[in-house]
XYZ file of C-alpha atoms in Angstrom:
549
model
C 40.876 107.991 22.405
C 38.284 108.266 25.177
C 35.867 109.977 22.806
C 36.366 107.152 20.256
C 35.647 104.455 22.836
C 32.526 106.277 24.005
C 31.378 106.549 20.414
C 31.985 102.915 19.420
C 31.158 101.119 22.682
C 27.354 100.909 22.038
C 27.950 99.663 18.506
C 30.374 97.029 19.735
C 27.879 95.856 22.353
C 25.119 95.643 19.749
C 27.378 93.658 17.427
C 28.238 91.216 20.215
C 24.555 90.791 21.043
C 23.698 90.105 17.410
C 26.493 87.524 17.219
C 25.266 85.885 20.419
C 21.672 85.693 19.248
C 22.813 84.342 15.910
C 24.707 81.588 17.674
C 21.636 80.512 19.597
C 18.853 78.409 18.094
C 16.197 80.416 16.303
C 13.566 79.596 18.928
C 15.828 80.107 21.933
C 15.549 82.680 24.680
C 18.950 83.762 26.069
C 17.661 83.263 29.630
C 16.194 79.803 28.910
C 17.974 78.393 25.843
C 15.888 75.884 23.958
C 17.310 72.430 23.453
C 15.686 72.274 20.014
C 17.162 73.625 16.797
C 15.580 73.661 13.381
C 17.063 72.759 10.026
C 17.708 76.377 9.076
C 19.783 76.952 12.203
C 21.798 73.778 11.660
C 22.506 74.686 8.043
C 23.890 78.002 9.237
C 26.014 76.547 12.063
C 26.854 73.052 10.804
C 30.571 73.780 10.588
C 30.662 74.817 14.244
C 28.912 71.813 15.828
C 29.308 68.062 16.129
C 26.343 66.327 14.468
C 25.459 62.877 15.812
C 23.019 60.635 13.939
C 21.166 58.492 16.495
C 19.348 56.499 13.796
C 19.974 52.792 13.547
C 22.886 51.897 11.293
C 20.868 50.786 8.205
C 18.981 54.100 8.259
C 22.230 56.047 8.579
C 23.714 54.215 5.609
C 20.572 54.843 3.551
C 21.016 58.591 3.937
C 22.364 61.045 6.508
C 23.358 64.664 6.937
C 26.829 65.171 5.445
C 29.444 64.959 8.181
C 27.098 63.354 10.705
C 28.727 60.724 12.905
C 26.746 57.520 13.373
C 25.877 57.032 17.055
C 23.588 54.010 16.879
C 23.001 52.945 20.483
C 21.615 49.567 19.404
C 25.023 48.748 17.964
C 26.385 48.517 21.496
C 23.783 46.141 22.922
C 21.291 46.572 25.789
C 23.693 46.354 28.734
C 24.868 49.545 30.363
C 28.606 50.143 29.770
C 31.112 50.906 32.454
C 32.023 54.545 32.912
C 35.347 53.957 31.164
C 33.645 52.278 28.210
C 31.078 55.064 27.934
C 33.817 57.670 28.055
C 35.658 55.903 25.254
C 32.432 55.728 23.250
C 31.807 59.458 23.588
C 35.373 60.255 22.633
C 35.112 58.013 19.564
C 32.208 60.181 18.405
C 34.353 63.303 18.737
C 32.821 64.666 21.950
C 35.055 67.239 23.619
C 34.453 69.770 26.423
C 32.801 72.954 25.195
C 31.924 71.567 21.770
C 28.249 71.932 20.929
C 26.453 68.783 19.836
C 23.319 68.387 17.705
C 21.691 64.943 17.763
C 19.009 63.782 15.355
C 17.107 60.711 14.172
C 14.641 60.099 11.357
C 12.086 62.452 12.942
C 9.283 61.701 15.438
C 11.455 58.855 16.646
C 12.890 57.992 20.063
C 16.590 57.597 19.310
C 17.632 61.267 19.383
C 16.002 61.819 22.763
C 17.695 58.715 24.163
C 21.114 59.786 22.862
C 20.518 63.239 24.342
C 19.759 61.539 27.667
C 22.942 59.454 27.578
C 25.060 62.527 26.904
C 23.306 64.592 29.552
C 23.338 61.823 32.173
C 27.077 61.395 31.634
C 27.748 65.012 32.411
C 27.707 66.849 29.081
C 26.337 70.346 29.903
C 22.795 71.039 28.732
C 24.030 74.278 27.129
C 26.111 72.172 24.725
C 23.321 69.769 23.736
C 20.626 70.193 21.098
C 18.100 68.039 19.239
C 17.311 68.691 15.580
C 13.562 69.283 15.619
C 11.909 67.199 12.930
C 14.996 65.044 12.494
C 16.162 63.980 9.051
C 12.618 64.435 7.691
C 12.684 68.109 8.686
C 16.175 68.511 7.277
C 15.056 67.110 3.914
C 11.912 69.265 3.916
C 14.091 72.344 4.357
C 16.252 71.383 1.392
C 19.148 70.033 3.397
C 21.653 67.824 1.615
C 21.638 64.097 2.309
C 24.401 61.667 1.467
C 25.135 57.962 1.576
C 28.881 58.595 1.665
C 30.404 57.234 4.891
C 31.489 59.920 7.304
C 35.228 59.711 8.030
C 36.001 58.808 11.631
C 36.171 62.048 13.602
C 39.258 63.084 15.498
C 39.017 61.501 18.966
C 37.407 63.809 21.484
C 38.803 64.636 24.900
C 35.635 64.516 26.992
C 36.079 62.927 30.432
C 33.178 61.700 32.581
C 33.886 63.140 36.003
C 30.362 62.673 37.394
C 26.937 61.481 36.270
C 23.606 63.190 36.843
C 21.974 60.593 39.054
C 19.139 63.046 39.800
C 17.620 62.400 36.353
C 17.571 58.633 36.736
C 15.117 56.358 38.521
C 16.316 53.121 40.051
C 14.084 50.153 40.839
C 13.716 50.783 44.620
C 12.612 54.386 44.043
C 10.417 53.437 41.095
C 8.708 50.696 43.108
C 7.901 53.115 45.926
C 6.672 55.677 43.369
C 4.277 53.099 41.895
C 2.582 52.841 45.269
C 2.425 56.605 45.805
C 0.636 58.115 42.781
C -0.116 61.282 44.719
C 3.524 62.344 44.836
C 4.671 60.603 41.659
C 3.597 60.217 38.041
C 4.749 57.048 36.278
C 4.607 58.004 32.605
C 4.580 55.020 30.245
C 5.794 55.772 26.732
C 4.560 52.565 25.076
C 1.534 52.250 22.803
C -2.012 51.488 24.065
C -1.881 47.916 22.736
C 1.011 47.233 25.071
C -0.415 49.221 27.975
C -3.733 47.350 27.919
C -2.173 43.932 27.395
C -2.910 43.171 23.743
C 0.807 42.823 22.979
C 3.828 42.184 25.140
C 7.601 42.512 24.957
C 8.433 40.065 27.699
C 6.745 37.151 29.494
C 3.733 39.104 30.743
C 1.472 41.742 29.235
C 0.249 45.003 30.711
C 1.721 47.976 32.530
C 3.277 48.845 35.867
C 0.602 49.616 38.495
C -0.530 53.259 38.351
C 1.346 53.898 35.095
C 0.013 56.839 33.071
C -0.296 56.134 29.363
C 1.501 58.805 27.298
C 2.905 57.157 24.153
C 6.075 58.723 22.840
C 4.386 59.368 19.468
C 1.901 61.727 21.149
C 4.628 64.295 21.769
C 5.129 64.967 18.045
C 3.274 66.959 15.407
C 2.295 65.585 12.014
C 5.447 67.128 10.478
C 7.562 65.156 13.009
C 8.536 68.178 15.067
C 7.953 68.238 18.803
C 4.728 69.759 20.038
C 4.979 73.167 21.650
C 5.653 73.668 25.339
C 2.040 74.736 25.881
C 0.676 71.656 24.122
C 2.931 69.324 26.107
C 1.837 70.999 29.351
C -1.736 70.496 28.184
C -1.073 66.785 27.671
C 0.395 66.580 31.158
C -2.529 68.409 32.775
C -5.045 66.205 30.976
C -3.592 62.979 32.351
C -3.255 64.482 35.819
C 0.460 65.285 36.039
C 1.122 68.166 38.418
C 4.258 70.347 38.617
C 4.888 69.242 42.213
C 5.068 65.542 41.284
C 8.171 63.557 40.441
C 7.748 62.143 36.935
C 9.283 58.731 36.251
C 9.322 58.049 32.508
C 9.561 54.389 31.527
C 8.734 51.912 28.771
C 9.909 48.411 27.871
C 13.654 48.955 27.809
C 14.334 52.642 28.420
C 14.425 53.996 24.853
C 10.902 55.234 24.056
C 10.767 56.657 27.587
C 13.440 59.181 26.647
C 10.894 61.130 24.562
C 8.545 62.043 27.464
C 11.628 62.619 29.623
C 13.068 65.105 27.137
C 9.764 66.767 26.234
C 8.544 67.227 29.802
C 11.888 68.298 31.248
C 13.400 70.447 28.502
C 10.397 71.692 26.510
C 7.591 71.895 29.075
C 10.063 72.597 31.922
C 8.454 70.127 34.339
C 10.696 70.538 37.412
C 11.346 66.921 38.416
C 11.563 64.356 35.602
C 13.538 61.115 35.726
C 14.061 58.229 33.334
C 13.824 54.631 34.540
C 16.419 53.252 32.184
C 15.818 49.569 32.930
C 12.014 49.919 32.753
C 9.858 46.779 32.356
C 12.914 44.749 31.399
C 14.085 44.923 35.014
C 10.649 45.144 36.661
C 9.566 41.802 35.202
C 12.832 40.039 36.036
C 12.611 40.942 39.710
C 12.456 37.812 41.853
C 9.508 39.185 43.832
C 7.247 38.783 40.804
C 6.251 42.461 40.625
C 2.756 42.896 39.175
C 1.486 44.258 35.898
C -2.007 45.608 35.370
C -4.063 45.659 32.193
C -6.899 47.875 33.436
C -5.829 51.296 34.689
C -7.989 51.002 37.809
C -8.459 47.286 38.579
C -9.385 48.130 42.173
C -12.808 49.158 40.852
C -13.521 45.447 40.430
C -13.861 43.206 43.472
C -13.684 39.431 43.166
C -15.785 37.046 45.265
C -12.707 35.590 46.989
C -11.563 39.064 48.006
C -14.961 39.904 49.471
C -15.279 36.571 51.285
C -11.909 37.130 52.935
C -12.446 40.717 54.066
C -16.087 40.175 55.094
C -15.208 37.319 57.447
C -16.989 37.426 60.845
C -13.701 37.674 62.739
C -12.635 40.758 60.788
C -16.085 42.265 61.296
C -15.880 41.588 65.036
C -12.593 43.464 65.396
C -13.493 46.295 63.008
C -10.924 45.289 60.372
C -13.359 44.761 57.504
C -13.977 48.479 56.887
C -16.430 47.955 54.041
C -19.892 49.168 53.141
C -21.703 46.438 51.217
C -24.471 48.019 49.144
C -27.020 45.602 47.662
C -28.972 47.500 45.000
C -31.475 44.746 44.259
C -35.156 45.042 45.090
C -36.257 44.505 48.731
C -37.956 41.255 47.677
C -34.764 39.767 46.227
C -32.728 41.049 49.175
C -35.110 39.287 51.576
C -34.649 35.987 49.745
C -30.928 35.975 50.591
C -28.006 38.380 50.623
C -24.370 38.656 51.628
C -24.010 39.129 55.409
C -23.683 42.792 56.459
C -25.033 44.025 53.127
C -27.275 47.087 53.277
C -30.244 47.144 50.945
C -30.285 50.529 49.202
C -32.069 49.951 45.915
C -31.036 51.321 42.561
C -34.195 53.422 42.492
C -32.941 55.383 45.498
C -29.777 56.344 43.630
C -31.759 57.149 40.506
C -34.110 59.445 42.438
C -31.189 61.385 43.931
C -28.861 61.466 40.934
C -27.458 64.958 40.692
C -28.580 65.760 44.251
C -25.665 64.520 46.361
C -26.548 66.433 49.531
C -29.979 64.795 49.719
C -28.478 61.368 49.049
C -25.856 61.860 51.763
C -28.607 62.645 54.278
C -30.057 59.186 53.627
C -26.824 57.213 53.645
C -25.562 57.987 57.136
C -28.699 56.758 58.971
C -28.710 53.762 56.624
C -25.324 52.720 58.017
C -22.952 53.850 55.237
C -19.611 54.942 56.681
C -17.955 57.587 54.472
C -14.475 56.466 55.580
C -14.933 52.876 54.354
C -14.846 51.450 50.846
C -18.218 50.960 49.179
C -18.686 47.616 47.415
C -21.785 47.596 45.207
C -23.472 44.282 44.421
C -26.372 43.397 42.150
C -27.982 40.574 40.173
C -25.038 39.943 37.857
C -21.881 41.996 38.092
C -22.001 45.396 36.425
C -25.735 45.910 35.936
C -27.110 49.356 35.092
C -28.376 49.560 38.688
C -24.941 48.763 40.124
C -23.324 51.273 37.783
C -25.840 53.928 38.806
C -24.915 53.433 42.470
C -21.212 53.557 41.551
C -21.740 56.845 39.711
C -23.745 58.333 42.596
C -21.043 57.486 45.145
C -18.388 58.947 42.856
C -20.401 62.165 42.633
C -20.606 62.222 46.423
C -16.812 62.259 46.499
C -16.610 58.870 48.214
C -12.932 57.932 48.258
C -13.124 54.232 47.365
C -15.980 52.666 45.386
C -15.989 49.271 43.674
C -18.404 46.729 42.199
C -18.572 43.009 43.024
C -17.938 41.089 39.814
C -20.380 38.330 40.692
C -24.081 37.878 41.234
C -25.492 37.247 44.683
C -26.887 33.939 43.384
C -23.468 32.817 42.150
C -22.054 33.846 45.503
C -24.361 31.370 47.188
C -23.818 28.611 44.630
C -20.070 28.761 45.320
C -20.767 27.881 48.918
C -20.281 31.366 50.334
C -22.618 32.387 53.128
C -25.986 33.984 52.408
C -28.427 35.191 55.014
C -32.029 36.328 55.126
C -31.464 38.381 58.254
C -31.581 42.050 57.363
C -28.538 44.031 58.418
C -29.464 46.151 61.416
C -28.181 49.691 61.839
C -27.044 50.410 65.367
C -25.690 48.367 68.239
C -26.364 44.586 67.962
C -28.864 43.275 70.496
C -27.249 39.834 70.630
C -23.933 38.291 69.487
C -25.743 36.672 66.574
C -27.147 39.940 65.251
C -25.765 41.237 61.964
C -25.422 44.951 62.491
C -23.418 47.982 61.403
C -23.255 51.274 63.301
C -25.051 54.373 62.089
C -22.793 57.047 60.654
C -22.665 60.695 59.771
C -22.256 61.040 56.032
C -21.017 64.420 54.827
C -20.945 64.759 51.058
C -17.932 66.199 49.275
C -19.535 66.497 45.845
C -17.447 66.326 42.701
C -18.605 69.167 40.522
C -18.946 68.618 36.791
C -19.258 64.838 36.957
C -23.007 64.761 36.302
C -24.079 67.618 34.071
C -27.496 68.925 33.101
C -26.152 71.181 30.361
C -22.996 69.917 28.617
C -22.521 73.299 26.967
C -21.518 74.637 30.368
C -18.476 72.388 30.725
C -15.058 72.715 29.172
C -12.179 70.272 29.309
C -8.583 70.429 28.100
C -9.662 68.922 24.765
C -12.795 69.226 22.608
C -16.019 67.550 23.694
C -17.020 64.163 22.278
C -20.430 62.686 23.128
C -20.754 58.924 23.523
C -24.258 57.501 23.021
C -24.177 54.686 25.569
C -27.643 53.114 25.585
C -28.895 50.015 23.833
C -31.033 52.233 21.621
C -30.094 55.483 19.912
C -31.090 58.277 22.319
C -34.144 60.310 21.427
C -32.290 63.584 22.079
C -28.941 64.070 20.356
C -26.570 66.844 21.392
C -24.819 69.359 19.214
C -21.304 68.137 18.504
C -19.512 64.940 17.512
C -21.309 61.778 18.665
C -19.815 58.302 18.933
C -22.180 55.333 19.194
C -20.998 52.822 21.823
C -23.790 50.770 23.473
C -22.752 49.662 26.950
C -23.671 46.063 26.107
C -20.714 45.877 23.700
C -18.311 46.452 26.594
C -19.613 43.625 28.772
C -19.311 39.863 28.636
C -22.375 37.621 28.866
C -22.008 37.358 32.638
C -22.239 41.140 33.067
C -18.556 41.744 33.765
C -16.349 44.073 31.681
C -14.419 42.561 28.809
C -10.625 42.276 29.159
C -8.783 45.573 28.816
C -7.240 44.643 25.463
C -10.683 43.918 23.998
C -12.146 47.089 25.463
C -9.372 49.197 23.936
C -9.995 47.632 20.522
C -13.757 48.187 20.731
C -13.460 51.753 21.970
C -10.826 52.791 19.447
C -12.722 51.195 16.530
C -15.862 53.027 17.632
C -13.935 56.282 17.288
C -13.519 57.229 20.952
C -10.483 59.562 21.093
C -7.976 59.300 23.905
C -7.720 63.072 24.189
C -11.215 64.492 24.642
C -13.782 65.661 27.140
C -15.954 62.546 27.083
C -19.663 63.131 27.761
C -21.720 59.940 28.121
C -25.470 59.993 27.587
C -28.450 57.683 27.098
C -32.207 57.816 27.522
C -31.649 55.852 30.731
C -28.918 57.388 32.888
C -28.137 53.949 34.309
C -26.987 52.764 30.878
C -24.670 55.752 30.578
C -23.427 54.917 34.081
C -22.235 51.496 32.875
C -20.034 53.164 30.283
C -18.851 55.624 32.925
C -17.626 52.720 35.044
C -15.825 51.126 32.079
C -14.188 54.403 31.027
C -12.977 54.846 34.617
C -11.704 51.268 34.646
C -9.723 52.019 31.482
C -8.265 55.258 32.847
C -9.921 57.954 30.715
C -9.090 61.169 32.581
C -12.050 63.404 31.701
C -15.417 61.612 31.704
C -18.820 63.118 32.489
C -22.416 61.907 32.370
C -25.124 64.075 30.832
C -28.459 63.639 32.596
C -31.241 65.555 30.845
């Protein structure tokens, strides 16, 4: 007997291993089981699993996988059920402990991911939950049968909700704090760009939660409606600046589309900390505090006259609370005719002469009175002029932490009744109480490499390079590679300020500017390319460079 056991034991172990691997999804690793299954796997194991169709009821009736139970979440309304009601709902679908569940929708949709979330949040083990990759479209493509025959009501399940996974859910207090701390948190918004930039709205106001990162749910799918690979999803996350150490809060309008980034980042890309803000904008906008929405991704790059007048008040200057560097880039002659009090006259030509040479520029700025710890506010003849944009770009290359542009002309500033002075701002200690002076500073550059490039062939982003010709005229020298024509003048209103975010998105998308690309801006005049750089930063493009040849 002992000899028989010794002889057959390896064969038995091999047979068990083959059975185990056959029971797992085709793309699963036994140590890290995938939560995705394909149509071939489901056809092989359909009799052993509970199949839930998350599609809306009319779609389910039009055609579904034979035996699939309709689990249309919209049928139950938007309000969250009590635990007892949710438990009864799960049991009515046939959910029982230890029974594996495959959920699906039409493919490249949001309903399967949301149903997966509801099951997982209510305690169903991840090992028992799967999503049919490609949904019903993938099932059909693989030759799977589809029926319109109603599925008989399943035998009631016995699943009991003993605890929920609160660690995968964001609540408003946490989400609000996360919005103000983008270093530790990433607020992923799963809505489309038209909603993000304010062209359309679900509720009373348009736009997005402050510091939200645009990652539409559709961007997580391939053309065949399957999910993108783990590597491609990690690439998406890196491109928009999501780090593994951050807490990701996925959200949308009402908590459905947001389930796709939640599922993809947590279970495919294995991002460690991913939560879903179930109430999303629906709760954010109903809050009695009137929580804000943005349309630009970085509205702090624009400064309004009222903001500047308030923070540049003499009392705040006296007590050191202003903490601003006002940089007037106009000519010395125009500066002498009248300027905003405490403004330093550093002309656009100075920034042009030192573009790409941040160390030399820094050596000039400290003695000129520019404090590296304070925000820089650039002002010019009329809002975002090429000269103002050039200064903005130069300070960004220096690594200056906060840089903005005054969205007004100095002349308009005076016409509104705000104070103008002809007294040049002194650098050093004031000689009398009436002197307008700022202290000298030590300015150490922390240059951002790769922002201004002399040879674009030497750079490489997460996505392929796209050149954007940004000048009024077609540049004399065209690069090798795809070129999009987008004159900076098309992005500005007549008063020199950027167009509204919704208009900018329409113009940029119609011009052919891709959202996922290494954007390289160029023009015969670097200042014209700098205007587009400012606008692309305002709109939140993650990877933007300026080619100066």
